[in-house]
Amino acid sequence: MRTVHHWTDTTATIQVEGLSQSLRVMHVTDSHIALIDERDSAYIEACRGRCELFSSLRKDGGGTPISVETSFAETVSNAKAASVDLLALTGDIVDFPSKASIEAASAPLMAAKIPFVYTAGNHDWLFAGLTPSDTLRRDAWPALAPFHRGDAAYSKRDIHGVRFIAVDNSNYQVNGEQLEFARANLAEGMPSVLLIHIPISLPTLRAPTIECWKAPILTGDPDWKPESRTQWHTRADEVETLEFINLAAASTNLIAVLCGHIHFPHADNLRPGAIQYVGQPGYAGGYRMIEIQPL
């Protein structure tokens, strides 16, 4: 499937051979809405200051911080004004799974009535002060139902002849069931876009990620040392995770990967014709507008 890509840090145009009509997608990631109240009283102390931290990273013309929930609501409003066909949400929409944060994120989504696809980030399911685990992620999935709507581990949505496949790799891994879901959906041959939270390690992405985070916090990184993985509460890449990466790289109908996690924009070939797009962080008001067009 022949594709042509043009991009900046905030836009992308993807021309796809055989596509019959255009569609517009807004990619939003890492908004880190961090509100908490007495309904989650056990975590208030540990989460204190998270909202102020992220809100301080974006300011208005007078130097006043713009809250992260305001930034997210503005972004959704921009999506509605632009008549996007889909919002692609690739995780860390909330900074922890408090009722207040989830309500603040889901309210503008419900009001806008824009179709969206979501996959979780590592913050979406983890309260500050807790050690990440697969059990904590599973336990938090019900609270995140306004976003994944019952399909937490994986989901798909077809719009205007393009398939969007969401796979939760927020623990840096992909399990066998997720792998087979992706394999079956890619095998149908439709032009496909993959949504994950943690980017796949690429040579051009690895160095800036290490510079920013002091570790290659990427899926399938070929040289992430065990002691560093332990510090980031992850384990060596499992067989299914590596098979998933190989599947993505070998699928000629995969036209793009959308992801976040590392808080800076990046784009490069997963393979010729398939670009991995890492989004700007939503807490800074960032997003990428993507036009998918017939070639």
PDB file of C-alpha atoms in Angstrom:
ATOM      1  CA  MET A   1       0.000   0.000   0.000  1.00  0.00           C
ATOM      2  CA  ARG A   2       1.703   3.166  -1.195  1.00  0.00           C
ATOM      3  CA  THR A   3       1.636   6.170   1.108  1.00  0.00           C
ATOM      4  CA  VAL A   4       3.173   9.645   1.112  1.00  0.00           C
ATOM      5  CA  HIS A   5       3.746  11.500   4.391  1.00  0.00           C
ATOM      6  CA  HIS A   6       4.444  15.160   5.103  1.00  0.00           C
ATOM      7  CA  TRP A   7       4.632  16.433   8.656  1.00  0.00           C
ATOM      8  CA  THR A   8       5.595  19.091  11.165  1.00  0.00           C
ATOM      9  CA  ASP A   9       5.514  18.877  14.961  1.00  0.00           C
ATOM     10  CA  THR A  10       1.845  19.895  14.912  1.00  0.00           C
ATOM     11  CA  THR A  11       0.499  18.530  11.610  1.00  0.00           C
ATOM     12  CA  ALA A  12       0.680  15.546   9.292  1.00  0.00           C
ATOM     13  CA  THR A  13      -0.695  14.781   5.861  1.00  0.00           C
ATOM     14  CA  ILE A  14      -0.888  11.121   4.903  1.00  0.00           C
ATOM     15  CA  GLN A  15      -1.831  10.270   1.334  1.00  0.00           C
ATOM     16  CA  VAL A  16      -2.940   6.678   0.893  1.00  0.00           C
ATOM     17  CA  GLU A  17      -3.242   4.765  -2.349  1.00  0.00           C
ATOM     18  CA  GLY A  18      -6.729   3.353  -2.886  1.00  0.00           C
ATOM     19  CA  LEU A  19      -8.467   5.467  -0.252  1.00  0.00           C
ATOM     20  CA  SER A  20     -11.798   6.792  -1.517  1.00  0.00           C
ATOM     21  CA  GLN A  21     -12.302   9.798   0.771  1.00  0.00           C
ATOM     22  CA  SER A  22     -10.413  12.048   3.179  1.00  0.00           C
ATOM     23  CA  LEU A  23     -10.669  12.212   6.939  1.00  0.00           C
ATOM     24  CA  ARG A  24      -9.297  14.494   9.625  1.00  0.00           C
ATOM     25  CA  VAL A  25      -7.886  13.189  12.902  1.00  0.00           C
ATOM     26  CA  MET A  26      -6.699  15.115  15.946  1.00  0.00           C
ATOM     27  CA  HIS A  27      -4.052  13.242  17.931  1.00  0.00           C
ATOM     28  CA  VAL A  28      -4.025  14.187  21.631  1.00  0.00           C
ATOM     29  CA  THR A  29      -1.764  12.682  24.263  1.00  0.00           C
ATOM     30  CA  ASP A  30      -0.363  13.319  27.752  1.00  0.00           C
ATOM     31  CA  SER A  31      -2.784  15.939  29.043  1.00  0.00           C
ATOM     32  CA  HIS A  32      -2.141  14.845  32.661  1.00  0.00           C
ATOM     33  CA  ILE A  33      -5.320  16.231  34.208  1.00  0.00           C
ATOM     34  CA  ALA A  34      -4.530  16.036  37.928  1.00  0.00           C
ATOM     35  CA  LEU A  35      -7.568  16.878  40.070  1.00  0.00           C
ATOM     36  CA  ILE A  36      -8.486  15.096  43.276  1.00  0.00           C
ATOM     37  CA  ASP A  37     -11.044  15.561  46.020  1.00  0.00           C
ATOM     38  CA  GLU A  38     -12.378  13.795  49.104  1.00  0.00           C
ATOM     39  CA  ARG A  39     -13.833  10.957  47.050  1.00  0.00           C
ATOM     40  CA  ASP A  40     -10.242   9.722  46.728  1.00  0.00           C
ATOM     41  CA  SER A  41      -9.109  10.919  50.134  1.00  0.00           C
ATOM     42  CA  ALA A  42      -6.566   8.113  50.597  1.00  0.00           C
ATOM     43  CA  TYR A  43      -4.438   9.546  47.778  1.00  0.00           C
ATOM     44  CA  ILE A  44      -4.783  13.295  48.299  1.00  0.00           C
ATOM     45  CA  GLU A  45      -1.487  13.751  50.097  1.00  0.00           C
ATOM     46  CA  ALA A  46       0.538  11.698  47.604  1.00  0.00           C
ATOM     47  CA  CYS A  47      -1.016  13.528  44.642  1.00  0.00           C
ATOM     48  CA  ARG A  48      -0.713  16.994  46.128  1.00  0.00           C
ATOM     49  CA  GLY A  49       0.948  19.483  43.777  1.00  0.00           C
ATOM     50  CA  ARG A  50       0.596  17.418  40.583  1.00  0.00           C
ATOM     51  CA  CYS A  51      -2.034  19.754  39.122  1.00  0.00           C
ATOM     52  CA  GLU A  52       0.074  22.819  39.838  1.00  0.00           C
ATOM     53  CA  LEU A  53       3.141  21.130  38.372  1.00  0.00           C
ATOM     54  CA  PHE A  54       1.603  20.510  34.963  1.00  0.00           C
ATOM     55  CA  SER A  55      -0.462  23.691  34.892  1.00  0.00           C
ATOM     56  CA  SER A  56       2.688  25.757  35.477  1.00  0.00           C
ATOM     57  CA  LEU A  57       4.083  24.536  32.163  1.00  0.00           C
ATOM     58  CA  ARG A  58       1.599  26.562  30.088  1.00  0.00           C
ATOM     59  CA  LYS A  59       0.799  30.234  30.707  1.00  0.00           C
ATOM     60  CA  ASP A  60      -1.388  32.854  29.092  1.00  0.00           C
ATOM     61  CA  GLY A  61      -0.130  36.150  27.670  1.00  0.00           C
ATOM     62  CA  GLY A  62      -0.061  37.705  31.125  1.00  0.00           C
ATOM     63  CA  GLY A  63       1.991  34.900  32.632  1.00  0.00           C
ATOM     64  CA  THR A  64      -0.896  33.237  34.487  1.00  0.00           C
ATOM     65  CA  PRO A  65      -0.758  29.416  34.478  1.00  0.00           C
ATOM     66  CA  ILE A  66      -3.435  27.678  32.406  1.00  0.00           C
ATOM     67  CA  SER A  67      -4.863  24.647  34.172  1.00  0.00           C
ATOM     68  CA  VAL A  68      -4.442  21.282  32.475  1.00  0.00           C
ATOM     69  CA  GLU A  69      -8.196  20.683  32.497  1.00  0.00           C
ATOM     70  CA  THR A  70      -8.674  24.006  30.715  1.00  0.00           C
ATOM     71  CA  SER A  71      -6.044  23.071  28.136  1.00  0.00           C
ATOM     72  CA  PHE A  72      -7.786  19.757  27.476  1.00  0.00           C
ATOM     73  CA  ALA A  73     -11.223  21.357  27.171  1.00  0.00           C
ATOM     74  CA  GLU A  74      -9.794  23.951  24.750  1.00  0.00           C
ATOM     75  CA  THR A  75      -8.247  21.185  22.658  1.00  0.00           C
ATOM     76  CA  VAL A  76     -11.539  19.295  22.433  1.00  0.00           C
ATOM     77  CA  SER A  77     -13.263  22.553  21.504  1.00  0.00           C
ATOM     78  CA  ASN A  78     -10.681  23.091  18.763  1.00  0.00           C
ATOM     79  CA  ALA A  79     -11.369  19.592  17.483  1.00  0.00           C
ATOM     80  CA  LYS A  80     -15.084  20.291  17.296  1.00  0.00           C
ATOM     81  CA  ALA A  81     -14.505  23.625  15.546  1.00  0.00           C
ATOM     82  CA  ALA A  82     -12.260  21.875  13.015  1.00  0.00           C
ATOM     83  CA  SER A  83     -14.942  19.218  12.359  1.00  0.00           C
ATOM     84  CA  VAL A  84     -12.536  16.354  12.952  1.00  0.00           C
ATOM     85  CA  ASP A  85     -13.746  12.874  12.125  1.00  0.00           C
ATOM     86  CA  LEU A  86     -11.904  11.320  15.073  1.00  0.00           C
ATOM     87  CA  LEU A  87     -10.045  12.185  18.266  1.00  0.00           C
ATOM     88  CA  ALA A  88      -7.119   9.798  18.777  1.00  0.00           C
ATOM     89  CA  LEU A  89      -6.283   9.740  22.501  1.00  0.00           C
ATOM     90  CA  THR A  90      -3.037   7.926  23.281  1.00  0.00           C
ATOM     91  CA  GLY A  91      -2.918   7.941  27.037  1.00  0.00           C
ATOM     92  CA  ASP A  92      -2.029   9.870  30.170  1.00  0.00           C
ATOM     93  CA  ILE A  93      -5.127  11.946  29.592  1.00  0.00           C
ATOM     94  CA  VAL A  94      -5.349  11.962  33.380  1.00  0.00           C
ATOM     95  CA  ASP A  95      -2.353  11.964  35.715  1.00  0.00           C
ATOM     96  CA  PHE A  96      -3.973   9.437  38.052  1.00  0.00           C
ATOM     97  CA  PRO A  97      -7.384   7.704  38.069  1.00  0.00           C
ATOM     98  CA  SER A  98      -9.198   9.980  40.526  1.00  0.00           C
ATOM     99  CA  LYS A  99     -12.906  10.553  40.082  1.00  0.00           C
ATOM    100  CA  ALA A 100     -12.337  14.304  39.727  1.00  0.00           C
ATOM    101  CA  SER A 101      -9.722  13.891  36.984  1.00  0.00           C
ATOM    102  CA  ILE A 102     -11.786  11.388  35.012  1.00  0.00           C
ATOM    103  CA  GLU A 103     -14.861  13.613  35.226  1.00  0.00           C
ATOM    104  CA  ALA A 104     -12.890  16.676  34.095  1.00  0.00           C
ATOM    105  CA  ALA A 105     -11.565  14.776  31.069  1.00  0.00           C
ATOM    106  CA  SER A 106     -14.736  12.954  30.094  1.00  0.00           C
ATOM    107  CA  ALA A 107     -17.083  15.962  30.367  1.00  0.00           C
ATOM    108  CA  PRO A 108     -15.766  17.864  27.308  1.00  0.00           C
ATOM    109  CA  LEU A 109     -15.553  14.625  25.325  1.00  0.00           C
ATOM    110  CA  MET A 110     -19.173  13.803  26.031  1.00  0.00           C
ATOM    111  CA  ALA A 111     -20.322  17.358  25.345  1.00  0.00           C
ATOM    112  CA  ALA A 112     -18.480  17.591  22.016  1.00  0.00           C
ATOM    113  CA  LYS A 113     -19.936  14.311  20.734  1.00  0.00           C
ATOM    114  CA  ILE A 114     -16.836  13.690  18.593  1.00  0.00           C
ATOM    115  CA  PRO A 115     -15.976  10.037  17.842  1.00  0.00           C
ATOM    116  CA  PHE A 116     -12.841   9.043  19.723  1.00  0.00           C
ATOM    117  CA  VAL A 117     -10.514   6.097  20.198  1.00  0.00           C
ATOM    118  CA  TYR A 118      -8.489   5.780  23.410  1.00  0.00           C
ATOM    119  CA  THR A 119      -5.699   3.704  24.795  1.00  0.00           C
ATOM    120  CA  ALA A 120      -4.383   4.093  28.325  1.00  0.00           C
ATOM    121  CA  GLY A 121      -1.087   5.553  29.436  1.00  0.00           C
ATOM    122  CA  ASN A 122       0.887   4.488  32.476  1.00  0.00           C
ATOM    123  CA  HIS A 123      -0.405   7.463  34.502  1.00  0.00           C
ATOM    124  CA  ASP A 124      -4.064   6.926  33.644  1.00  0.00           C
ATOM    125  CA  TRP A 125      -4.257   3.946  36.000  1.00  0.00           C
ATOM    126  CA  LEU A 126      -1.667   4.751  38.677  1.00  0.00           C
ATOM    127  CA  PHE A 127      -1.998   6.963  41.742  1.00  0.00           C
ATOM    128  CA  ALA A 128       1.167   8.791  42.806  1.00  0.00           C
ATOM    129  CA  GLY A 129       3.077   6.892  45.466  1.00  0.00           C
ATOM    130  CA  LEU A 130       2.068   3.430  44.262  1.00  0.00           C
ATOM    131  CA  THR A 131       4.356   0.971  42.476  1.00  0.00           C
ATOM    132  CA  PRO A 132       3.143   0.141  38.947  1.00  0.00           C
ATOM    133  CA  SER A 133       1.899  -3.393  38.369  1.00  0.00           C
ATOM    134  CA  ASP A 134      -0.317  -5.251  35.928  1.00  0.00           C
ATOM    135  CA  THR A 135      -2.756  -5.844  38.795  1.00  0.00           C
ATOM    136  CA  LEU A 136      -3.106  -2.118  39.490  1.00  0.00           C
ATOM    137  CA  ARG A 137      -3.742  -1.507  35.798  1.00  0.00           C
ATOM    138  CA  ARG A 138      -6.487  -4.138  35.608  1.00  0.00           C
ATOM    139  CA  ASP A 139      -8.048  -2.880  38.840  1.00  0.00           C
ATOM    140  CA  ALA A 140      -8.183   0.686  37.456  1.00  0.00           C
ATOM    141  CA  TRP A 141      -9.713  -0.238  34.084  1.00  0.00           C
ATOM    142  CA  PRO A 142     -13.333   0.042  35.331  1.00  0.00           C
ATOM    143  CA  ALA A 143     -12.725   3.631  36.497  1.00  0.00           C
ATOM    144  CA  LEU A 144     -11.435   4.479  33.005  1.00  0.00           C
ATOM    145  CA  ALA A 145     -14.565   3.162  31.279  1.00  0.00           C
ATOM    146  CA  PRO A 146     -15.674   6.659  30.126  1.00  0.00           C
ATOM    147  CA  PHE A 147     -12.615   6.560  27.860  1.00  0.00           C
ATOM    148  CA  HIS A 148     -12.265   2.932  26.744  1.00  0.00           C
ATOM    149  CA  ARG A 149     -16.014   2.146  27.001  1.00  0.00           C
ATOM    150  CA  GLY A 150     -15.458  -1.461  27.968  1.00  0.00           C
ATOM    151  CA  ASP A 151     -12.579  -2.276  25.615  1.00  0.00           C
ATOM    152  CA  ALA A 152      -9.584  -1.522  27.827  1.00  0.00           C
ATOM    153  CA  ALA A 153      -6.898  -3.869  26.493  1.00  0.00           C
ATOM    154  CA  TYR A 154      -7.602  -3.301  22.798  1.00  0.00           C
ATOM    155  CA  SER A 155     -10.220  -1.891  20.460  1.00  0.00           C
ATOM    156  CA  LYS A 156     -10.777  -0.827  16.866  1.00  0.00           C
ATOM    157  CA  ARG A 157     -12.803   1.736  14.963  1.00  0.00           C
ATOM    158  CA  ASP A 158     -13.278   2.064  11.192  1.00  0.00           C
ATOM    159  CA  ILE A 159     -13.848   5.535   9.766  1.00  0.00           C
ATOM    160  CA  HIS A 160     -14.015   6.410   6.053  1.00  0.00           C
ATOM    161  CA  GLY A 161     -12.109   3.307   5.025  1.00  0.00           C
ATOM    162  CA  VAL A 162      -9.322   3.599   7.627  1.00  0.00           C
ATOM    163  CA  ARG A 163      -9.027   1.243  10.606  1.00  0.00           C
ATOM    164  CA  PHE A 164      -7.804   2.611  13.940  1.00  0.00           C
ATOM    165  CA  ILE A 165      -6.426  -0.102  16.221  1.00  0.00           C
ATOM    166  CA  ALA A 166      -5.790   0.755  19.889  1.00  0.00           C
ATOM    167  CA  VAL A 167      -3.569  -1.515  22.001  1.00  0.00           C
ATOM    168  CA  ASP A 168      -2.757  -0.758  25.640  1.00  0.00           C
ATOM    169  CA  ASN A 169       1.021  -1.107  25.995  1.00  0.00           C
ATOM    170  CA  SER A 170       1.185   1.184  29.034  1.00  0.00           C
ATOM    171  CA  ASN A 171       3.149  -1.451  30.976  1.00  0.00           C
ATOM    172  CA  TYR A 172       5.744  -1.505  28.118  1.00  0.00           C
ATOM    173  CA  GLN A 173       4.431  -4.917  27.026  1.00  0.00           C
ATOM    174  CA  VAL A 174       1.877  -6.473  24.676  1.00  0.00           C
ATOM    175  CA  ASN A 175       0.378  -9.812  25.646  1.00  0.00           C
ATOM    176  CA  GLY A 176      -0.673 -12.702  23.444  1.00  0.00           C
ATOM    177  CA  GLU A 177      -4.343 -11.747  23.267  1.00  0.00           C
ATOM    178  CA  GLN A 178      -3.477  -8.190  22.229  1.00  0.00           C
ATOM    179  CA  LEU A 179      -1.008  -9.502  19.655  1.00  0.00           C
ATOM    180  CA  GLU A 180      -3.622 -11.756  18.063  1.00  0.00           C
ATOM    181  CA  PHE A 181      -6.175  -8.933  18.023  1.00  0.00           C
ATOM    182  CA  ALA A 182      -3.732  -6.699  16.169  1.00  0.00           C
ATOM    183  CA  ARG A 183      -2.724  -9.516  13.831  1.00  0.00           C
ATOM    184  CA  ALA A 184      -6.317 -10.365  12.916  1.00  0.00           C
ATOM    185  CA  ASN A 185      -7.271  -6.749  12.275  1.00  0.00           C
ATOM    186  CA  LEU A 186      -4.197  -5.922  10.240  1.00  0.00           C
ATOM    187  CA  ALA A 187      -4.672  -9.102   8.210  1.00  0.00           C
ATOM    188  CA  GLU A 188      -7.925  -7.716   6.774  1.00  0.00           C
ATOM    189  CA  GLY A 189      -5.840  -5.350   4.673  1.00  0.00           C
ATOM    190  CA  MET A 190      -7.510  -2.008   5.397  1.00  0.00           C
ATOM    191  CA  PRO A 191      -5.311   1.089   5.685  1.00  0.00           C
ATOM    192  CA  SER A 192      -4.630   1.037   9.414  1.00  0.00           C
ATOM    193  CA  VAL A 193      -3.393   3.385  12.135  1.00  0.00           C
ATOM    194  CA  LEU A 194      -2.070   1.925  15.390  1.00  0.00           C
ATOM    195  CA  LEU A 195      -2.626   3.735  18.707  1.00  0.00           C
ATOM    196  CA  ILE A 196      -0.270   2.905  21.575  1.00  0.00           C
ATOM    197  CA  HIS A 197       0.958   4.984  24.487  1.00  0.00           C
ATOM    198  CA  ILE A 198       4.632   4.060  24.689  1.00  0.00           C
ATOM    199  CA  PRO A 199       6.499   4.565  21.405  1.00  0.00           C
ATOM    200  CA  ILE A 200       8.367   1.799  19.652  1.00  0.00           C
ATOM    201  CA  SER A 201      12.099   2.315  19.962  1.00  0.00           C
ATOM    202  CA  LEU A 202      13.640   3.774  16.790  1.00  0.00           C
ATOM    203  CA  PRO A 203      17.292   4.782  16.333  1.00  0.00           C
ATOM    204  CA  THR A 204      16.435   8.467  15.879  1.00  0.00           C
ATOM    205  CA  LEU A 205      14.106   8.464  18.895  1.00  0.00           C
ATOM    206  CA  ARG A 206      16.341   6.611  21.324  1.00  0.00           C
ATOM    207  CA  ALA A 207      18.975   9.328  21.856  1.00  0.00           C
ATOM    208  CA  PRO A 208      16.586  12.242  22.563  1.00  0.00           C
ATOM    209  CA  THR A 209      14.552   9.998  24.867  1.00  0.00           C
ATOM    210  CA  ILE A 210      17.651   9.161  26.897  1.00  0.00           C
ATOM    211  CA  GLU A 211      18.644  12.824  26.938  1.00  0.00           C
ATOM    212  CA  CYS A 212      15.237  13.779  28.305  1.00  0.00           C
ATOM    213  CA  TRP A 213      14.551  10.867  30.676  1.00  0.00           C
ATOM    214  CA  LYS A 214      18.014   9.375  31.352  1.00  0.00           C
ATOM    215  CA  ALA A 215      16.701   6.029  30.095  1.00  0.00           C
ATOM    216  CA  PRO A 216      15.316   4.620  26.808  1.00  0.00           C
ATOM    217  CA  ILE A 217      11.739   4.401  28.124  1.00  0.00           C
ATOM    218  CA  LEU A 218      10.435   2.888  24.880  1.00  0.00           C
ATOM    219  CA  THR A 219       8.786  -0.349  23.811  1.00  0.00           C
ATOM    220  CA  GLY A 220      11.200  -2.887  22.383  1.00  0.00           C
ATOM    221  CA  ASP A 221      14.354  -0.910  23.077  1.00  0.00           C
ATOM    222  CA  PRO A 222      17.295  -3.132  22.105  1.00  0.00           C
ATOM    223  CA  ASP A 223      19.672  -2.026  24.871  1.00  0.00           C
ATOM    224  CA  TRP A 224      17.687  -0.959  27.919  1.00  0.00           C
ATOM    225  CA  LYS A 225      19.768  -2.235  30.807  1.00  0.00           C
ATOM    226  CA  PRO A 226      18.073  -4.444  33.432  1.00  0.00           C
ATOM    227  CA  GLU A 227      18.961  -2.151  36.325  1.00  0.00           C
ATOM    228  CA  SER A 228      17.400   0.816  34.542  1.00  0.00           C
ATOM    229  CA  ARG A 229      14.302  -1.210  33.682  1.00  0.00           C
ATOM    230  CA  THR A 230      13.953  -2.053  37.372  1.00  0.00           C
ATOM    231  CA  GLN A 231      14.063   1.646  38.262  1.00  0.00           C
ATOM    232  CA  TRP A 232      11.216   2.244  35.790  1.00  0.00           C
ATOM    233  CA  HIS A 233       9.248  -0.736  37.152  1.00  0.00           C
ATOM    234  CA  THR A 234       9.272  -2.704  33.933  1.00  0.00           C
ATOM    235  CA  ARG A 235      10.718  -5.993  32.786  1.00  0.00           C
ATOM    236  CA  ALA A 236      12.564  -7.329  29.770  1.00  0.00           C
ATOM    237  CA  ASP A 237      10.602  -7.360  26.523  1.00  0.00           C
ATOM    238  CA  GLU A 238       8.422 -10.423  26.335  1.00  0.00           C
ATOM    239  CA  VAL A 239       8.233 -12.573  23.208  1.00  0.00           C
ATOM    240  CA  GLU A 240       4.754 -11.294  22.371  1.00  0.00           C
ATOM    241  CA  THR A 241       5.914  -7.681  22.658  1.00  0.00           C
ATOM    242  CA  LEU A 242       8.710  -8.249  20.161  1.00  0.00           C
ATOM    243  CA  GLU A 243       6.347 -10.145  17.848  1.00  0.00           C
ATOM    244  CA  PHE A 244       3.941  -7.202  18.015  1.00  0.00           C
ATOM    245  CA  ILE A 245       6.698  -4.795  16.942  1.00  0.00           C
ATOM    246  CA  ASN A 246       7.709  -7.108  14.109  1.00  0.00           C
ATOM    247  CA  LEU A 247       4.070  -7.416  13.031  1.00  0.00           C
ATOM    248  CA  ALA A 248       3.682  -3.627  12.910  1.00  0.00           C
ATOM    249  CA  ALA A 249       6.882  -3.202  10.937  1.00  0.00           C
ATOM    250  CA  ALA A 250       5.951  -5.946   8.457  1.00  0.00           C
ATOM    251  CA  SER A 251       2.309  -4.956   7.839  1.00  0.00           C
ATOM    252  CA  THR A 252       2.269  -3.111   4.533  1.00  0.00           C
ATOM    253  CA  ASN A 253      -1.223  -1.720   5.200  1.00  0.00           C
ATOM    254  CA  LEU A 254      -0.133  -0.047   8.463  1.00  0.00           C
ATOM    255  CA  ILE A 255       0.212   3.613   7.529  1.00  0.00           C
ATOM    256  CA  ALA A 256       0.989   5.235  10.900  1.00  0.00           C
ATOM    257  CA  VAL A 257       1.559   4.729  14.610  1.00  0.00           C
ATOM    258  CA  LEU A 258       0.297   7.381  17.050  1.00  0.00           C
ATOM    259  CA  CYS A 259       1.788   7.531  20.537  1.00  0.00           C
ATOM    260  CA  GLY A 260       3.008   9.800  23.346  1.00  0.00           C
ATOM    261  CA  HIS A 261       4.611   9.164  26.756  1.00  0.00           C
ATOM    262  CA  ILE A 262       7.918  11.021  26.300  1.00  0.00           C
ATOM    263  CA  HIS A 263       6.512  14.582  26.243  1.00  0.00           C
ATOM    264  CA  PHE A 264       8.164  15.803  23.064  1.00  0.00           C
ATOM    265  CA  PRO A 265       7.185  15.480  19.396  1.00  0.00           C
ATOM    266  CA  HIS A 266       8.960  13.155  16.996  1.00  0.00           C
ATOM    267  CA  ALA A 267       8.286  11.459  13.664  1.00  0.00           C
ATOM    268  CA  ASP A 268      10.240   8.856  11.739  1.00  0.00           C
ATOM    269  CA  ASN A 269       9.835   5.662   9.738  1.00  0.00           C
ATOM    270  CA  LEU A 270       8.753   2.519  11.477  1.00  0.00           C
ATOM    271  CA  ARG A 271       9.270   1.169   7.970  1.00  0.00           C
ATOM    272  CA  PRO A 272       9.164   2.985   4.622  1.00  0.00           C
ATOM    273  CA  GLY A 273       5.601   4.239   4.188  1.00  0.00           C
ATOM    274  CA  ALA A 274       4.640   3.892   7.865  1.00  0.00           C
ATOM    275  CA  ILE A 275       5.564   6.778  10.167  1.00  0.00           C
ATOM    276  CA  GLN A 276       5.514   6.678  13.962  1.00  0.00           C
ATOM    277  CA  TYR A 277       4.168  10.023  15.181  1.00  0.00           C
ATOM    278  CA  VAL A 278       4.889  10.976  18.784  1.00  0.00           C
ATOM    279  CA  GLY A 279       2.620  13.788  19.925  1.00  0.00           C
ATOM    280  CA  GLN A 280       3.342  16.989  21.799  1.00  0.00           C
ATOM    281  CA  PRO A 281       2.053  16.888  25.388  1.00  0.00           C
ATOM    282  CA  GLY A 282      -1.518  18.007  25.865  1.00  0.00           C
ATOM    283  CA  TYR A 283      -0.728  19.723  29.177  1.00  0.00           C
ATOM    284  CA  ALA A 284       1.152  22.315  27.097  1.00  0.00           C
ATOM    285  CA  GLY A 285      -1.813  22.731  24.748  1.00  0.00           C
ATOM    286  CA  GLY A 286      -0.202  20.503  22.136  1.00  0.00           C
ATOM    287  CA  TYR A 287      -1.797  18.189  19.601  1.00  0.00           C
ATOM    288  CA  ARG A 288      -1.212  17.069  16.014  1.00  0.00           C
ATOM    289  CA  MET A 289      -3.819  17.587  13.294  1.00  0.00           C
ATOM    290  CA  ILE A 290      -3.646  14.766  10.783  1.00  0.00           C
ATOM    291  CA  GLU A 291      -5.199  14.792   7.315  1.00  0.00           C
ATOM    292  CA  ILE A 292      -5.540  11.374   5.682  1.00  0.00           C
ATOM    293  CA  GLN A 293      -6.224  11.738   1.966  1.00  0.00           C
ATOM    294  CA  PRO A 294      -6.504   9.634  -1.190  1.00  0.00           C
ATOM    295  CA  LEU A 295      -3.296   9.386  -3.191  1.00  0.00           C
TER     296      LEU A 295
END
